[in-house]
XYZ file of N, CA and C in Angstrom:
231
model
N 44.660 161.809 147.054
C 44.776 161.731 148.492
C 44.046 160.496 148.998
N 44.598 159.854 150.002
C 44.022 158.632 150.545
C 42.708 158.934 151.267
N 41.790 157.991 151.162
C 40.521 158.114 151.872
C 40.773 157.822 153.347
N 40.268 158.666 154.197
C 40.465 158.494 155.638
C 39.227 157.810 156.203
N 39.444 156.829 157.077
C 38.366 156.082 157.701
C 38.474 156.217 159.206
N 37.374 156.523 159.826
C 37.352 156.671 161.282
C 37.204 155.280 161.910
N 38.035 155.000 162.917
C 37.968 153.731 163.643
C 37.938 154.023 165.142
N 37.468 153.059 165.893
C 37.451 153.171 167.345
C 38.285 152.038 167.910
N 39.181 152.361 168.840
C 39.993 151.340 169.492
C 39.927 151.539 171.000
N 40.234 150.494 171.730
C 40.333 150.573 173.189
C 41.770 150.287 173.567
N 42.385 151.198 174.329
C 43.757 150.995 174.776
C 43.869 151.354 176.255
N 44.894 150.846 176.860
C 45.206 151.126 178.252
C 45.400 152.632 178.451
N 44.940 153.154 179.580
C 45.024 154.594 179.859
C 46.460 155.103 179.830
N 47.402 154.306 180.313
C 48.797 154.768 180.314
C 49.342 154.875 178.891
N 48.893 154.010 178.009
C 49.317 154.115 176.605
C 48.718 155.362 175.958
N 47.479 155.656 176.308
C 46.855 156.867 175.783
C 47.599 158.103 176.278
N 47.990 158.092 177.543
C 48.778 159.211 178.073
C 50.087 159.362 177.298
N 50.744 158.241 177.026
C 51.987 158.276 176.253
C 51.759 158.792 174.847
N 50.677 158.352 174.230
C 50.336 158.816 172.880
C 50.087 160.324 172.879
N 49.334 160.782 173.866
C 49.056 162.221 173.953
C 50.339 163.022 174.163
N 51.227 162.521 174.997
C 52.498 163.213 175.247
C 53.330 163.292 173.965
N 53.444 162.168 173.258
C 54.205 162.173 171.998
C 53.555 163.096 170.973
N 52.232 163.071 170.920
C 51.517 163.932 169.974
C 51.812 165.398 170.244
N 51.759 165.784 171.517
C 52.061 167.184 171.872
C 53.506 167.534 171.524
N 54.419 166.624 171.885
C 55.843 166.887 171.656
C 56.149 167.070 170.169
N 55.495 166.296 169.328
C 55.765 166.347 167.888
C 54.811 167.277 167.135
N 53.830 167.819 167.853
C 52.883 168.724 167.206
C 51.976 168.027 166.211
N 51.627 166.780 166.507
C 50.780 165.996 165.612
C 49.519 165.545 166.344
N 48.502 165.222 165.580
C 47.273 164.697 166.174
C 47.485 163.248 166.606
N 46.580 162.766 167.445
C 46.628 161.343 167.823
C 46.580 160.465 166.569
N 45.690 160.824 165.668
C 45.536 160.017 164.446
C 46.840 159.948 163.665
N 47.487 161.087 163.508
C 48.747 161.110 162.746
C 49.832 160.315 163.465
N 49.881 160.408 164.799
C 50.867 159.620 165.552
C 50.603 158.127 165.378
N 49.337 157.726 165.399
C 49.009 156.311 165.207
C 49.370 155.865 163.790
N 49.123 156.720 162.810
C 49.520 156.386 161.440
C 51.025 156.169 161.354
N 51.785 157.053 161.991
C 53.251 156.915 161.979
C 53.675 155.612 162.650
N 53.045 155.296 163.792
C 53.389 154.061 164.506
C 53.087 152.835 163.647
N 51.950 152.849 162.975
C 51.586 151.730 162.102
C 52.562 151.637 160.933
N 52.921 152.769 160.350
C 53.898 152.775 159.249
C 55.232 152.177 159.698
N 55.684 152.573 160.885
C 56.954 152.054 161.407
C 56.861 150.551 161.628
N 55.767 150.085 162.209
C 55.588 148.651 162.446
C 55.587 147.877 161.128
N 54.866 148.380 160.142
C 54.825 147.705 158.835
C 56.207 147.678 158.190
N 56.936 148.778 158.267
C 58.287 148.836 157.695
C 59.208 147.840 158.382
N 59.107 147.741 159.685
C 59.936 146.775 160.423
C 59.627 145.347 160.004
N 58.350 145.051 159.771
C 57.986 143.705 159.325
C 58.568 143.415 157.949
N 58.514 144.380 157.050
C 59.110 144.207 155.721
C 60.608 143.971 155.853
N 61.280 144.777 156.672
C 62.725 144.631 156.858
C 63.074 143.273 157.456
N 62.264 142.785 158.381
C 62.520 141.478 158.986
C 62.359 140.362 157.953
N 61.325 140.454 157.119
C 61.145 139.437 156.068
C 62.302 139.471 155.081
N 62.766 140.663 154.721
C 63.916 140.775 153.823
C 65.161 140.165 154.457
N 65.376 140.465 155.733
C 66.538 139.917 156.438
C 66.481 138.396 156.441
N 65.321 137.840 156.745
C 65.172 136.385 156.749
C 65.431 135.810 155.361
N 64.938 136.491 154.329
C 65.162 136.025 152.966
C 66.627 136.060 152.576
N 67.310 137.141 152.937
C 68.739 137.239 152.631
C 69.538 136.174 153.368
N 69.174 135.899 154.610
C 69.875 134.852 155.360
C 69.644 133.487 154.727
N 68.420 133.229 154.288
C 68.126 131.956 153.634
C 68.901 131.835 152.323
N 68.981 132.930 151.550
C 69.737 132.898 150.293
C 71.216 132.687 150.569
N 71.727 133.314 151.623
C 73.138 133.149 151.972
C 73.430 131.679 152.252
N 72.563 131.054 153.031
C 72.755 129.645 153.352
C 72.648 128.773 152.103
N 71.704 129.103 151.223
C 71.540 128.340 149.983
C 72.751 128.536 149.074
N 73.264 129.759 148.978
C 74.454 130.021 148.163
C 75.659 129.254 148.695
N 75.792 129.204 150.008
C 76.903 128.463 150.610
C 76.783 126.966 150.280
N 75.571 126.444 150.379
C 75.344 125.026 150.080
C 75.677 124.734 148.617
N 75.229 125.601 147.713
C 75.506 125.417 146.287
C 77.005 125.463 146.015
N 77.700 126.394 146.632
C 79.149 126.508 146.440
C 79.867 125.263 146.947
N 79.444 124.753 148.098
C 80.075 123.548 148.643
C 79.827 122.337 147.748
N 78.637 122.254 147.170
C 78.321 121.139 146.278
C 79.114 121.238 144.976
N 79.373 122.442 144.504
C 80.081 122.634 143.242
C 81.593 122.567 143.398
N 82.097 122.674 144.601
C 83.537 122.728 144.830
C 84.292 121.524 144.257
N 83.838 120.281 144.465
C 84.578 119.155 143.885
C 84.684 119.229 142.357
N 83.616 119.631 141.692
C 83.643 119.742 140.231
C 84.605 120.844 139.796
N 84.632 121.940 140.523
C 85.557 123.028 140.189
C 87.004 122.579 140.359
N 87.262 121.784 141.374
C 88.624 121.287 141.591
C 89.064 120.400 140.431
N 88.141 119.554 139.954
C 88.471 118.670 138.828
C 88.828 119.487 137.592
N 88.082 120.533 137.332
C 88.331 121.375 136.163
C 89.696 122.048 136.277
N 90.055 122.464 137.472
C 91.310 123.179 137.672
C 92.529 122.259 137.692
N 92.323 120.983 137.891
C 93.474 120.063 137.962
C 93.958 119.633 136.618
């Protein structure tokens, strides 16, 4: 089991109200709701980096294909 560490943060009162409302609605503690929010944020960052990487690879693959096209035409002729 993961070691739990107590932290103190300062947030806007309206955000705390929203956190408390979500916690009640989902039957979770504030801490668990914050853990879920952090997990979601981290997952989104991973997904964004993957998306950027796939887009870069797509562009690189297109460039490689365009560069190889003349040589492929010669072979086929």
